[in-house]
């Protein structure tokens, strides 16, 4: 039976938490608070006017782009800042000023972390033995393109057994550092440096199954041995292989994409094709960041589609 595709999109909005807030936006920029630091980053979607231009001028760090590939350099009001600790619920991680305008994580993904946390905690409760005599089965989660590991650690904190895969050795090293910082170094997390397509193809051949899979691929990237990743060319086959890795009673398959030419609806149709015989439901839409305050404006930043049982 094919899955039911929700007819209307959903906007998953991330709002301020203790260590992050979108303070203001406009004139092609956004002003954010990361811990105690205020940061200005380019955001072309913000066609409107800023509400407090002086706050932008007083920011601790400003990203100046140098080309259309989103690279550039940071300009600091005082002494240069390299990195600093942040937290989301039980997850602790290090934020870094990278040359790609972001700070080693994507705050709008907090809406997905919250959904994953609730989904996995429900799975964990449903897998709990009756009477306490049997061994509890931890949900097995695969996180592809896992980057610095915040989503992996959110899943582990909720009780999952996680396999974290990323092609970048540096990113996986950062993720392991974040696990140490979170006090989760002893949690059941496997850290894999490998091209996602190769890893998934091998798991399919082995007959391995997962209860949930997360994909957050870049538009373009390279694997550890020079493999080239192109979202539009490579995503359909990878998503089909991921669907083959889902267990019979799997809970979810979550896909997120930042490419400008993609849409939530196109991801939903791709997801429906990959999960054609699984039933369930497919939600789709976009992730957004909302300014702090009762009348805060929201910025749509990425698109998602998720199949759930």
C-alpha atoms as one frame of an Amber mdcrd trajectory, in Angstrom:
protein
   0.000   0.000   0.000   1.480   3.412  -0.927   1.948   6.062   1.782  -0.565
   8.872   2.160   0.874  12.184   1.021  -0.367  15.075   3.128  -2.051  17.560
   0.756  -0.768  20.683   2.533   2.767  21.700   3.498   3.881  22.224   7.090
   6.262  24.874   8.386   8.448  23.624  11.231   9.458  26.754  13.129  12.488
  26.936  15.397  12.154  29.575  18.093  14.668  30.924  20.587  16.139  28.664
  23.267  18.604  29.430  26.043  21.720  29.356  23.829  20.289  30.657  20.553
  17.947  33.350  19.226  17.224  35.086  15.943  17.114  38.686  17.172  16.391
  40.658  14.013  16.509  40.330  10.234  16.260  42.416   7.087  18.222  44.122
   4.320  19.671  40.762   3.326  21.062  39.928   6.780  20.109  38.271  10.045
  21.255  39.111  13.568  21.546  36.093  15.859  22.617  35.353  19.410  24.810
  32.308  19.970  25.344  31.976  23.696  26.565  35.423  24.721  27.820  36.390
  21.239  25.814  38.384  18.681  26.471  37.441  15.071  25.494  38.939  11.691
  25.238  36.616   8.685  24.011  37.216   5.115  20.447  36.049   4.373  19.238
  37.068   0.886  15.629  36.023   1.644  15.224  38.889   4.115  13.834  41.478
   1.692  12.243  43.489   4.485  13.848  46.174   6.645  15.687  45.604   9.899
  13.974  46.787  13.069  17.123  47.798  14.958  19.975  48.709  12.567  22.164
  49.847  15.478  22.134  46.308  16.920  23.647  44.999  13.678  26.422  47.589
  13.910  27.187  46.511  17.495  27.461  42.773  16.741  30.436  40.783  18.028
  31.052  39.049  14.680  30.061  39.737  11.073  30.465  37.371   8.124  31.671
  39.022   4.902  31.088  36.733   1.895  33.756  36.657  -0.800  32.005  34.672
  -3.548  28.753  32.990  -4.515  29.838  29.648  -2.976  29.100  31.051   0.489
  32.727  31.219   1.538  34.139  34.333   3.136  35.714  35.616   6.324  34.626
  36.698   9.764  35.178  40.194  11.062  35.203  40.595  14.859  34.441  43.702
  16.909  37.066  42.744  19.508  39.493  39.867  19.836  38.877  37.059  17.300
  36.641  34.268  18.599  37.471  30.714  17.591  34.901  28.511  19.297  32.615
  28.359  22.325  30.258  25.822  23.958  26.483  25.728  23.422  23.671  23.386
  24.427  20.310  22.171  23.224  18.498  20.215  25.939  20.897  17.402  26.992
  23.199  17.895  24.012  26.374  19.949  24.463  28.371  21.001  21.424  31.068
  23.405  20.305  30.127  26.216  17.970  32.852  27.352  15.576  33.251  30.270
  13.174  33.695  28.341   9.926  34.638  29.898   6.549  31.226  28.875   5.190
  29.100  31.444   7.109  27.621  28.889   9.534  28.835  28.063  13.051  29.311
  24.275  12.809  25.594  23.532  13.219  22.307  24.750  11.757  19.957  26.218
  14.396  16.812  25.790  12.283  17.348  22.020  12.588  16.195  22.265  16.218
  12.654  21.706  14.920  13.798  18.353  13.537  15.734  17.513  16.731  12.570
  18.074  18.748  10.543  15.819  16.428  13.238  13.115  16.529  13.432  13.306
  20.324   9.693  12.736  20.692   9.579   9.999  18.068  12.468   8.033  19.568
  11.212   8.371  23.137   7.877   6.912  22.035   9.729   4.084  20.285  11.793
   3.435  23.400   8.669   3.252  25.584   6.932   0.901  23.149  10.013  -1.353
  23.106  10.231  -1.501  26.908   9.742  -5.069  28.226   6.538  -5.845  30.067
   7.260  -6.805  33.639  10.933  -5.828  33.393  12.246  -9.347  32.773  13.378
  -8.990  29.151  16.040  -6.783  27.583  14.840  -3.495  26.155  15.512  -2.969
  22.449  17.008   0.459  21.718  15.794   1.921  18.388  18.494   1.702  15.720
  18.957   5.048  13.957  21.162   5.832  10.933  22.252   9.458  10.484  23.748
  10.117   7.049  25.720  13.308   6.319  25.771  13.647  10.111  28.219  16.597
  10.195  29.088  17.644  13.773  26.659  15.207  15.346  24.023  17.297  17.090
  21.170  15.259  15.575  22.992  12.012  16.406  23.411  13.107  20.014  19.776
  14.221  20.254  18.785  10.712  19.148  21.220   9.077  21.579  19.939  11.249
  24.436  16.420   9.993  23.667  17.563   6.366  23.996  18.595   5.368  20.458
  21.510   3.296  19.210  23.005   5.545  16.516  25.214   5.047  13.472  26.667
   8.411  12.436  28.112   8.637   8.908  29.924  11.558   7.302  32.536  11.773
   4.539  34.577  14.378   6.427  37.112  13.075   8.935  37.219  16.517  10.561
  33.432  16.649  10.992  33.330  13.193  12.573  36.149  14.216  14.925  34.098
  17.277  15.929  31.058  15.046  16.464  33.040  12.769  18.777  34.248  15.827
  20.710  30.619  16.913  21.080  29.746  13.463  22.423  32.485  13.858  25.056
  31.240  17.337  25.899  27.693  15.968  26.286  28.799  13.131  28.572  27.725
  10.630  25.905  31.066   9.086  24.975  29.863   5.746  26.335  26.524   5.793
  24.498  25.992   3.249  21.681  27.097   5.505  18.817  29.176   4.264  15.873
  31.254   6.965  14.162  31.864   6.204  10.473  34.002   8.231   8.029  32.742
   7.119   4.616  30.823   8.143   1.534  27.120   7.771   2.411  26.262   5.962
  -0.832  28.969   3.355  -0.338  28.025   2.780   3.282  24.324   2.383   2.535
  24.949   0.057  -0.425  27.068  -2.203   1.794  24.416  -2.232   4.519  21.790
  -3.215   1.943  23.962  -6.135   0.796  24.397  -7.224   4.412  20.665  -7.109
   5.095  21.057  -4.635   7.981  17.883  -2.883   9.138  17.210   0.397  10.944
  14.207   1.759  12.821  14.775   5.293  11.576  17.020   7.077   9.064  18.025
  10.745   8.811  19.437  12.295   5.630  20.679  15.882   5.523  22.775  15.966
   2.336  24.585  18.965   0.866  23.869  20.212  -2.636  27.410  19.253  -3.608
  30.208  17.457  -1.791  33.151  15.088  -1.985  33.735  11.776  -0.251  36.885
  10.788   1.650  38.466   9.247  -1.462  37.304  11.841  -3.981  33.754  10.615
  -4.600  31.554  13.405  -5.978  28.069  13.975  -4.548  25.436  15.903  -6.513
  22.050  16.207  -4.868  19.801  16.059  -7.909  21.721  13.263  -9.612  22.481
  11.073  -6.579  19.604  11.535  -4.133  16.960   9.317  -5.838  19.100   6.153
  -5.758  20.340   6.818  -2.222  16.827   7.393  -0.899  15.637   4.160  -2.512
  18.486   2.248  -0.843  17.654   3.900   2.494  14.048   2.721   2.189  15.412
  -0.806   1.710  17.245  -0.470   5.041  14.068   0.244   7.005  12.901  -2.576
   9.249   9.394  -3.984   8.821   8.187  -1.942  11.795  10.414   1.097  11.137
   9.307   4.460  12.481  10.611   7.124  10.100  12.721   8.258   7.140  13.577
  11.965   7.283  15.065  13.923   4.363  16.228  17.547   4.546  17.688  19.631
   1.700  18.993  23.187   1.346  19.290  23.427  -2.462  17.568  26.508  -3.886
  15.961  24.625  -6.791  14.330  21.973  -4.592  10.951  22.197  -2.826   9.227
  20.336  -0.039   6.683  18.977  -2.508   9.368  17.615  -4.850  11.063  15.899
  -1.896   7.691  14.470  -0.858   7.093  12.917  -4.275  10.610  11.468  -4.255
   9.946  10.061  -0.783   6.626   8.576  -1.930   8.379   6.780  -4.768  11.039
   5.339  -2.435   8.488   4.141   0.150   5.779   3.067  -2.313   5.021  -0.262
  -0.576   5.265   0.823   3.073   1.983   2.594   3.805   2.265   5.297   6.452
   2.167   9.026   5.822   4.483  11.615   4.262   4.677  15.109   5.743   6.512
  17.830   3.854   7.271  21.520   3.984  10.039  23.808   5.157  12.141  24.594
   8.200  12.106  28.178   9.409  13.723  30.379  12.044  11.457  32.843  13.853
  12.634  36.093  15.368  12.418  36.237  19.136   9.336  38.078  20.354   5.544
  37.952  19.953   5.512  39.486  16.448   8.707  37.844  15.182   9.075  37.316
  11.458  10.162  33.894  10.173  12.767  32.956   7.560  12.304  29.767   5.535
  15.718  28.102   5.222  15.399  24.497   4.051  12.888  21.933   2.836  11.992
  18.555   4.274   9.981  15.422   3.595   9.521  12.680   6.161   7.858   9.325
   5.941   6.524   7.939   9.207   4.686   4.756  10.040
